[in-house]
Amino acid sequence: MDTITLRRFDLADADAMMSWASDPVVTAFTTSEPYESVEPLLAFIRDTVLPHPWFRAICLAGDGPVGEVSVTPTEDRCRAELGIMLARAHWGKGVATAALKRVLATVYANLDGVERVEALVDVDNAAARRALEKAGFQQEAVLRSYCVVKGLLRDMVIYSFISTDTLVE
Amino acid sequence: MLVIRMIPLPCSRIKHRAPAALLQPATSSEMDRGQEPQAAAARGVEVSLRRFDLADVDAMMVWASDPQVAAVCRWEPYESTDPLLAFIRETVLPHPWFRAICVGGEEERPVGAVSVTPTADACRAELGYVLARAHWGKGVATAAVKRVVATVFAEVEGLERVEALVDVRNAASQRVLEKAGFRREAVMRKYCVLKGQVKDMVMYSFISTDSLVE
């Protein structure tokens, strides 16, 4: 498998980003609707991605972005929430797992005061759950009736990796 | 939106100092006088919940000014009623679900407060409560929380889940929730910061289809 790298986004990445952001299969488990044109995506990059404390493009060796990963601080300075999306063409190859391992190896040094990175995943999102587990996240619980996604009440699984957990090679 | 973490009630039997649940007092609106107070008995503890009134500020000062109560909450003890009145007006009055806890039949003065605060998702809200120290260890909090889950789902549209976060070392508060029928879902490690300390918190929930405990 190619090495993955994480880098900051650029407005010029908007077209590459459309490959996952416009895909309804990719956004199915998230609260986002797929983007239908690049203009609102450009606004999202400008207003949310560029000023964000930790938002990275997932790149395969030498190529443009194939996905995005973000770690967003919450109202508690010790806790941040992970989000990840990958273009469907790159599913099933270990890219998400590799990206998550890379995030955990670097994010604590970058985000001051953060001691806990957590991820909320739909209980039926088996692929995402496997990637988190292989990257070393620990499942803490199933949170019942946690949120409404696309009109349906969902149970969500909460995973965490805290600053003192051991990185998985 | 202010998210109020529930801090457990200290119990007189607990040797270490347990945090007190703190609910910032809800303001009662001028319009709700006609509403019937909801009452529940739990093992002989008669508890009723009603909306707050600005006139309740003196009763509220009893717990809001208590350093032992404030110790486990995010705020500092109030030293005068003016900022407390402002808090009632600005936070409690507009709050969607904030109630005074009253005990006994004739005593209408609140001895504490309980709130259910919506989150970013309408289906999910967070429980918090606070009780004046004189009423700790008597089952008042348990009775109040039982009354909350018996009524709040019908009163808040779209609500499906009430959750509560309790310090992992606060056994007394965990017992209150368990006795009121909440399910313990997880220990969330290094979840939040309270007065400079990073805490592990236990997540409890009561969902709309769970059974009420009598």
Short mmCIF file of C-alpha atoms in Angstrom, two decimals:
data_model
loop_
_atom_site.label_atom_id
_atom_site.label_comp_id
_atom_site.label_asym_id
_atom_site.label_seq_id
_atom_site.Cartn_x
_atom_site.Cartn_y
_atom_site.Cartn_z
CA MET A 1 0.00 0.00 0.00
CA ASP A 2 1.22 3.49 -0.84
CA THR A 3 2.38 5.72 1.94
CA ILE A 4 -0.17 8.31 2.90
CA THR A 5 0.68 11.87 3.82
CA LEU A 6 -1.39 14.56 5.50
CA ARG A 7 -1.12 18.19 4.43
CA ARG A 8 -3.12 21.40 4.75
CA PHE A 9 -5.84 22.08 2.20
CA ASP A 10 -5.73 24.77 -0.46
CA LEU A 11 -8.60 26.34 -2.41
CA ALA A 12 -7.10 24.64 -5.46
CA ASP A 13 -8.08 21.29 -3.88
CA ALA A 14 -11.81 21.96 -4.36
CA ASP A 15 -12.17 19.81 -7.47
CA ALA A 16 -10.38 16.88 -5.84
CA MET A 17 -12.57 17.32 -2.78
CA MET A 18 -15.71 17.09 -4.89
CA SER A 19 -14.87 13.44 -5.56
CA TRP A 20 -15.88 12.54 -2.00
CA ALA A 21 -17.96 15.52 -0.91
CA SER A 22 -20.44 15.05 -3.75
CA ASP A 23 -20.78 11.29 -3.28
CA PRO A 24 -24.01 10.33 -1.48
CA VAL A 25 -22.55 6.95 -0.48
CA VAL A 26 -19.65 8.67 1.29
CA THR A 27 -21.94 11.16 3.06
CA ALA A 28 -24.61 8.56 3.90
CA PHE A 29 -23.54 8.12 7.51
CA THR A 30 -22.85 11.79 8.10
CA THR A 31 -25.15 14.73 8.70
CA SER A 32 -23.86 16.44 5.53
CA GLU A 33 -25.72 16.45 2.26
CA PRO A 34 -23.59 15.73 -0.82
CA TYR A 35 -22.36 18.88 -2.59
CA GLU A 36 -23.91 19.46 -6.00
CA SER A 37 -21.52 22.14 -7.24
CA VAL A 38 -18.07 23.41 -6.44
CA GLU A 39 -19.03 26.98 -5.38
CA PRO A 40 -20.49 26.09 -1.96
CA LEU A 41 -17.54 23.72 -1.47
CA LEU A 42 -15.13 26.61 -2.13
CA ALA A 43 -17.00 28.64 0.49
CA PHE A 44 -16.68 25.72 2.92
CA ILE A 45 -12.91 25.53 2.31
CA ARG A 46 -12.55 29.29 2.76
CA ASP A 47 -14.82 29.69 5.80
CA THR A 48 -14.31 26.44 7.68
CA VAL A 49 -11.32 24.47 6.42
CA LEU A 50 -8.66 27.17 6.06
CA PRO A 51 -9.18 28.75 9.54
CA HIS A 52 -9.69 25.35 11.22
CA PRO A 53 -7.18 24.40 13.95
CA TRP A 54 -6.59 20.92 12.46
CA PHE A 55 -7.99 19.96 9.06
CA ARG A 56 -5.88 17.88 6.70
CA ALA A 57 -6.00 16.44 3.22
CA ILE A 58 -5.21 12.73 2.96
CA CYS A 59 -2.85 12.19 0.01
CA LEU A 60 -1.44 9.01 -1.47
CA ALA A 61 2.26 9.19 -2.37
CA GLY A 62 2.73 11.95 -4.91
CA ASP A 63 -0.95 12.38 -5.77
CA GLY A 64 -3.69 14.87 -4.93
CA PRO A 65 -6.07 14.51 -1.99
CA VAL A 66 -8.26 11.41 -1.77
CA GLY A 67 -9.93 12.35 1.48
CA GLU A 68 -10.06 14.64 4.50
CA VAL A 69 -9.50 14.23 8.21
CA SER A 70 -10.18 16.81 10.91
CA VAL A 71 -9.78 17.06 14.66
CA THR A 72 -12.09 19.72 16.07
CA PRO A 73 -11.76 21.03 19.63
CA THR A 74 -14.99 21.10 21.65
CA GLU A 75 -16.15 23.46 24.38
CA ASP A 76 -13.85 21.52 26.73
CA ARG A 77 -10.25 22.25 25.87
CA CYS A 78 -9.12 18.69 26.69
CA ARG A 79 -11.47 17.04 24.20
CA ALA A 80 -11.59 17.11 20.40
CA GLU A 81 -13.69 15.27 17.86
CA LEU A 82 -12.38 13.40 14.85
CA GLY A 83 -14.02 13.38 11.45
CA ILE A 84 -12.86 11.51 8.36
CA MET A 85 -14.09 11.05 4.80
CA LEU A 86 -12.49 9.14 1.95
CA ALA A 87 -13.33 8.95 -1.75
CA ARG A 88 -15.01 5.64 -2.51
CA ALA A 89 -12.36 4.60 -5.03
CA HIS A 90 -9.92 4.29 -2.14
CA TRP A 91 -12.04 2.31 0.29
CA GLY A 92 -10.95 -1.15 1.41
CA LYS A 93 -7.22 -0.54 1.00
CA GLY A 94 -6.27 0.52 4.51
CA VAL A 95 -6.03 4.20 3.62
CA ALA A 96 -8.33 5.36 6.41
CA THR A 97 -6.52 3.24 8.99
CA ALA A 98 -3.16 4.61 7.86
CA ALA A 99 -4.49 8.17 7.94
CA LEU A 100 -5.90 7.68 11.45
CA LYS A 101 -2.59 6.29 12.73
CA ARG A 102 -0.83 9.33 11.27
CA VAL A 103 -3.34 11.68 12.93
CA LEU A 104 -2.80 10.11 16.34
CA ALA A 105 0.97 10.26 15.97
CA THR A 106 0.93 14.02 15.38
CA VAL A 107 -2.22 15.71 16.63
CA TYR A 108 -1.40 15.78 20.34
CA ALA A 109 1.76 17.74 19.68
CA ASN A 110 -0.22 20.19 17.55
CA LEU A 111 -3.35 20.91 19.60
CA ASP A 112 -2.50 22.52 22.91
CA GLY A 113 -4.37 21.14 25.90
CA VAL A 114 -6.12 18.33 24.02
CA GLU A 115 -5.86 15.01 25.88
CA ARG A 116 -8.73 13.12 24.31
CA VAL A 117 -9.65 12.58 20.67
CA GLU A 118 -13.03 10.97 20.25
CA ALA A 119 -15.00 9.73 17.28
CA LEU A 120 -18.74 9.12 17.01
CA VAL A 121 -19.64 6.47 14.46
CA ASP A 122 -22.96 5.06 13.39
CA VAL A 123 -23.40 1.62 14.93
CA ASP A 124 -23.92 0.18 11.42
CA ASN A 125 -20.85 1.79 9.87
CA ALA A 126 -18.72 -1.38 10.06
CA ALA A 127 -15.91 -0.13 7.81
CA ALA A 128 -15.36 3.04 9.85
CA ARG A 129 -15.47 1.11 13.11
CA ARG A 130 -12.86 -1.36 11.86
CA ALA A 131 -10.56 1.47 10.75
CA LEU A 132 -10.79 3.15 14.15
CA GLU A 133 -10.15 -0.10 15.99
CA LYS A 134 -7.16 -0.99 13.83
CA ALA A 135 -5.75 2.48 14.40
CA GLY A 136 -5.86 1.91 18.16
CA PHE A 137 -9.04 3.71 19.22
CA GLN A 138 -10.93 2.14 22.12
CA GLN A 139 -14.67 1.63 21.99
CA GLU A 140 -16.17 3.16 25.12
CA ALA A 141 -19.89 2.68 24.56
CA VAL A 142 -22.92 2.50 22.37
CA LEU A 143 -24.87 5.73 22.97
CA ARG A 144 -28.53 4.98 22.47
CA SER A 145 -30.84 7.22 20.41
CA TYR A 146 -27.97 9.66 20.19
CA CYS A 147 -28.81 11.72 17.13
CA VAL A 148 -30.95 11.98 14.04
CA VAL A 149 -29.16 11.34 10.74
CA LYS A 150 -31.13 11.90 7.56
CA GLY A 151 -34.42 11.62 9.42
CA LEU A 152 -33.62 8.46 11.40
CA LEU A 153 -32.83 8.18 15.09
CA ARG A 154 -29.46 6.44 15.38
CA ASP A 155 -27.39 4.70 18.01
CA MET A 156 -23.79 5.90 17.83
CA VAL A 157 -20.64 4.22 19.04
CA ILE A 158 -18.13 6.42 20.81
CA TYR A 159 -14.44 5.68 20.42
CA SER A 160 -11.54 7.49 22.03
CA PHE A 161 -7.77 7.63 21.95
CA ILE A 162 -6.30 9.57 24.83
CA SER A 163 -2.89 11.20 25.04
CA THR A 164 -1.47 8.40 27.19
CA ASP A 165 -2.71 5.55 24.97
CA THR A 166 -0.10 3.57 23.03
CA LEU A 167 0.25 4.25 19.32
CA VAL A 168 -0.27 1.22 17.08
CA GLU A 169 2.50 0.64 14.54
CA MET B 1 -26.26 27.17 24.54
CA LEU B 2 -24.99 26.56 28.02
CA VAL B 3 -24.28 22.90 28.62
CA ILE B 4 -24.43 22.17 32.29
CA ARG B 5 -22.56 19.14 33.46
CA MET B 6 -24.29 17.23 36.15
CA ILE B 7 -22.28 17.02 39.25
CA PRO B 8 -23.28 14.33 41.65
CA LEU B 9 -24.92 14.88 44.98
CA PRO B 10 -22.75 14.37 47.97
CA CYS B 11 -24.05 11.78 50.35
CA SER B 12 -23.35 12.04 54.04
CA ARG B 13 -22.07 8.45 54.03
CA ILE B 14 -19.41 9.16 51.43
CA LYS B 15 -16.03 9.82 53.00
CA HIS B 16 -14.47 11.71 50.15
CA ARG B 17 -16.01 14.95 49.07
CA ALA B 18 -18.41 14.19 46.29
CA PRO B 19 -19.38 16.89 43.89
CA ALA B 20 -22.78 18.43 44.17
CA ALA B 21 -24.96 18.49 41.17
CA LEU B 22 -25.33 22.00 40.18
CA LEU B 23 -28.05 23.32 38.17
CA GLN B 24 -28.07 26.94 37.59
CA PRO B 25 -31.42 28.10 38.75
CA ALA B 26 -34.04 28.21 36.15
CA THR B 27 -36.07 31.24 35.94
CA SER B 28 -39.72 30.84 36.24
CA SER B 29 -41.77 32.71 33.78
CA GLU B 30 -44.54 35.06 34.74
CA MET B 31 -46.97 33.06 32.68
CA ASP B 32 -46.80 29.73 34.35
CA ARG B 33 -48.55 30.31 37.61
CA GLY B 34 -51.59 28.35 36.57
CA GLN B 35 -49.66 25.17 35.93
CA GLU B 36 -50.22 22.26 38.28
CA PRO B 37 -47.08 21.29 40.13
CA GLN B 38 -46.02 17.74 39.45
CA ALA B 39 -45.57 15.67 42.55
CA ALA B 40 -43.96 12.34 43.18
CA ALA B 41 -43.33 10.35 46.27
CA ALA B 42 -40.24 8.20 46.40
CA ARG B 43 -39.76 6.20 49.57
CA GLY B 44 -41.59 8.86 51.57
CA VAL B 45 -39.87 11.81 49.91
CA GLU B 46 -42.48 14.12 48.46
CA VAL B 47 -40.95 16.17 45.68
CA SER B 48 -42.63 18.54 43.30
CA LEU B 49 -41.21 20.41 40.34
CA ARG B 50 -42.40 23.83 39.25
CA ARG B 51 -41.11 26.71 37.20
CA PHE B 52 -38.93 29.28 38.92
CA ASP B 53 -39.92 32.83 39.73
CA LEU B 54 -37.62 35.82 40.18
CA ALA B 55 -38.88 35.87 43.77
CA ASP B 56 -37.09 32.52 44.32
CA VAL B 57 -33.70 34.24 44.22
CA ASP B 58 -33.25 34.20 47.98
CA ALA B 59 -33.96 30.48 48.15
CA MET B 60 -31.54 29.97 45.27
CA MET B 61 -28.82 31.89 47.07
CA VAL B 62 -28.80 29.15 49.71
CA TRP B 63 -27.15 26.72 47.28
CA ALA B 64 -25.65 29.18 44.81
CA SER B 65 -23.58 30.83 47.51
CA ASP B 66 -22.47 27.57 49.13
CA PRO B 67 -18.77 26.89 48.41
CA GLN B 68 -19.24 23.17 49.01
CA VAL B 69 -21.93 23.04 46.37
CA ALA B 70 -19.93 25.23 43.97
CA ALA B 71 -16.75 23.21 44.46
CA VAL B 72 -17.69 20.65 41.84
CA CYS B 73 -19.42 22.98 39.48
CA ARG B 74 -18.01 25.17 36.79
CA TRP B 75 -18.92 28.39 38.56
CA GLU B 76 -17.78 30.21 41.68
CA PRO B 77 -20.16 30.72 44.62
CA TYR B 78 -22.36 33.78 44.25
CA GLU B 79 -21.64 36.55 46.74
CA SER B 80 -24.70 38.69 46.15
CA THR B 81 -28.14 38.37 44.62
CA ASP B 82 -27.63 40.90 41.78
CA PRO B 83 -25.55 38.64 39.55
CA LEU B 84 -27.84 35.75 40.45
CA LEU B 85 -30.89 37.75 39.35
CA ALA B 86 -29.09 38.55 36.10
CA PHE B 87 -28.37 34.89 35.63
CA ILE B 88 -32.02 34.04 36.19
CA ARG B 89 -33.14 36.65 33.71
CA GLU B 90 -30.57 35.90 31.01
CA THR B 91 -30.14 32.14 31.27
CA VAL B 92 -32.91 30.61 33.33
CA LEU B 93 -35.84 32.59 31.95
CA PRO B 94 -35.19 31.66 28.31
CA HIS B 95 -34.24 28.08 29.17
CA PRO B 96 -36.49 25.44 27.61
CA TRP B 97 -36.71 23.18 30.68
CA PHE B 98 -35.66 24.37 34.09
CA ARG B 99 -37.51 23.48 37.29
CA ALA B 100 -37.41 24.24 40.98
CA ILE B 101 -37.31 21.23 43.29
CA CYS B 102 -39.68 21.63 46.22
CA VAL B 103 -40.10 19.16 49.08
CA GLY B 104 -43.04 18.53 51.34
CA GLY B 105 -46.54 19.88 50.97
CA GLU B 106 -46.55 23.32 52.53
CA GLU B 107 -42.93 24.30 51.91
CA GLU B 108 -42.96 26.12 48.62
CA ARG B 109 -39.41 27.40 48.81
CA PRO B 110 -37.18 25.54 46.35
CA VAL B 111 -34.41 23.47 47.82
CA GLY B 112 -32.73 22.88 44.49
CA ALA B 113 -33.11 22.93 40.75
CA VAL B 114 -33.12 20.48 37.88
CA SER B 115 -32.69 21.21 34.19
CA VAL B 116 -32.76 19.38 30.89
CA THR B 117 -30.68 21.29 28.37
CA PRO B 118 -30.90 20.64 24.62
CA THR B 119 -27.72 19.90 22.69
CA ALA B 120 -26.91 20.48 19.04
CA ASP B 121 -29.33 17.63 18.32
CA ALA B 122 -33.00 18.09 19.22
CA CYS B 123 -33.35 14.41 20.14
CA ARG B 124 -30.74 14.65 22.87
CA ALA B 125 -30.58 16.77 26.03
CA GLU B 126 -28.41 16.85 29.12
CA LEU B 127 -29.65 16.55 32.68
CA GLY B 128 -28.23 18.60 35.51
CA TYR B 129 -29.33 19.18 39.08
CA VAL B 130 -28.28 20.95 42.24
CA LEU B 131 -29.50 20.67 45.77
CA ALA B 132 -28.93 22.74 48.89
CA ARG B 133 -26.66 20.90 51.28
CA ALA B 134 -29.32 20.63 54.02
CA HIS B 135 -31.26 18.25 51.75
CA TRP B 136 -28.45 15.94 50.73
CA GLY B 137 -28.66 12.22 51.54
CA LYS B 138 -32.45 12.07 51.84
CA GLY B 139 -33.48 10.80 48.43
CA VAL B 140 -34.57 14.21 47.17
CA ALA B 141 -32.41 14.13 44.06
CA THR B 142 -33.55 10.62 43.14
CA ALA B 143 -37.19 11.63 43.52
CA ALA B 144 -36.65 14.75 41.42
CA VAL B 145 -34.84 12.89 38.64
CA LYS B 146 -37.59 10.23 38.55
CA ARG B 147 -40.13 13.00 38.12
CA VAL B 148 -38.05 14.53 35.32
CA VAL B 149 -37.93 11.39 33.19
CA ALA B 150 -41.65 10.79 33.81
CA THR B 151 -42.57 14.15 32.28
CA VAL B 152 -39.86 15.68 30.11
CA PHE B 153 -40.29 13.46 27.03
CA ALA B 154 -43.91 14.55 26.68
CA GLU B 155 -43.00 18.20 27.22
CA VAL B 156 -40.00 18.59 24.89
CA GLU B 157 -40.76 17.95 21.26
CA GLY B 158 -38.44 15.56 19.49
CA LEU B 159 -36.61 14.55 22.67
CA GLU B 160 -35.59 10.89 22.65
CA ARG B 161 -32.56 10.77 24.94
CA VAL B 162 -31.72 12.41 28.25
CA GLU B 163 -28.11 11.94 29.20
CA ALA B 164 -26.07 12.82 32.25
CA LEU B 165 -22.32 13.00 32.80
CA VAL B 166 -21.06 12.20 36.26
CA ASP B 167 -17.55 12.33 37.68
CA VAL B 168 -16.25 8.74 37.81
CA ARG B 169 -15.45 9.18 41.51
CA ASN B 170 -18.91 10.35 42.43
CA ALA B 171 -20.61 7.17 43.60
CA ALA B 172 -23.50 9.01 45.25
CA SER B 173 -24.61 10.72 42.09
CA GLN B 174 -24.18 7.55 40.07
CA ARG B 175 -26.55 5.86 42.52
CA VAL B 176 -29.13 8.62 42.11
CA LEU B 177 -29.22 8.03 38.37
CA GLU B 178 -29.23 4.25 38.65
CA LYS B 179 -32.11 4.36 41.13
CA ALA B 180 -33.99 6.65 38.78
CA GLY B 181 -33.64 4.10 35.96
CA PHE B 182 -30.76 5.56 33.93
CA ARG B 183 -28.47 3.14 32.13
CA ARG B 184 -24.71 3.41 32.56
CA GLU B 185 -23.26 3.45 29.06
CA ALA B 186 -19.57 4.24 29.37
CA VAL B 187 -16.65 5.71 31.17
CA MET B 188 -15.36 8.50 28.93
CA ARG B 189 -11.71 9.04 29.63
CA LYS B 190 -10.27 12.55 30.04
CA TYR B 191 -13.61 13.91 28.96
CA CYS B 192 -13.72 17.43 30.33
CA VAL B 193 -11.97 20.01 32.45
CA LEU B 194 -13.49 21.15 35.73
CA LYS B 195 -11.73 23.94 37.62
CA GLY B 196 -8.42 23.11 35.99
CA GLN B 197 -8.62 19.33 36.38
CA VAL B 198 -9.16 16.86 33.55
CA LYS B 199 -11.88 14.40 34.54
CA ASP B 200 -13.01 10.94 33.56
CA MET B 201 -16.79 11.03 33.35
CA VAL B 202 -19.44 8.31 33.31
CA MET B 203 -22.16 8.67 30.68
CA TYR B 204 -25.68 7.71 31.71
CA SER B 205 -28.79 7.85 29.59
CA PHE B 206 -32.53 7.43 29.81
CA ILE B 207 -34.26 7.09 26.46
CA SER B 208 -37.91 7.61 25.69
CA THR B 209 -38.61 3.88 25.51
CA ASP B 210 -36.94 3.02 28.83
CA SER B 211 -39.14 1.94 31.74
CA LEU B 212 -39.87 4.35 34.53
CA VAL B 213 -38.89 3.20 38.00
CA GLU B 214 -41.65 3.52 40.59
#
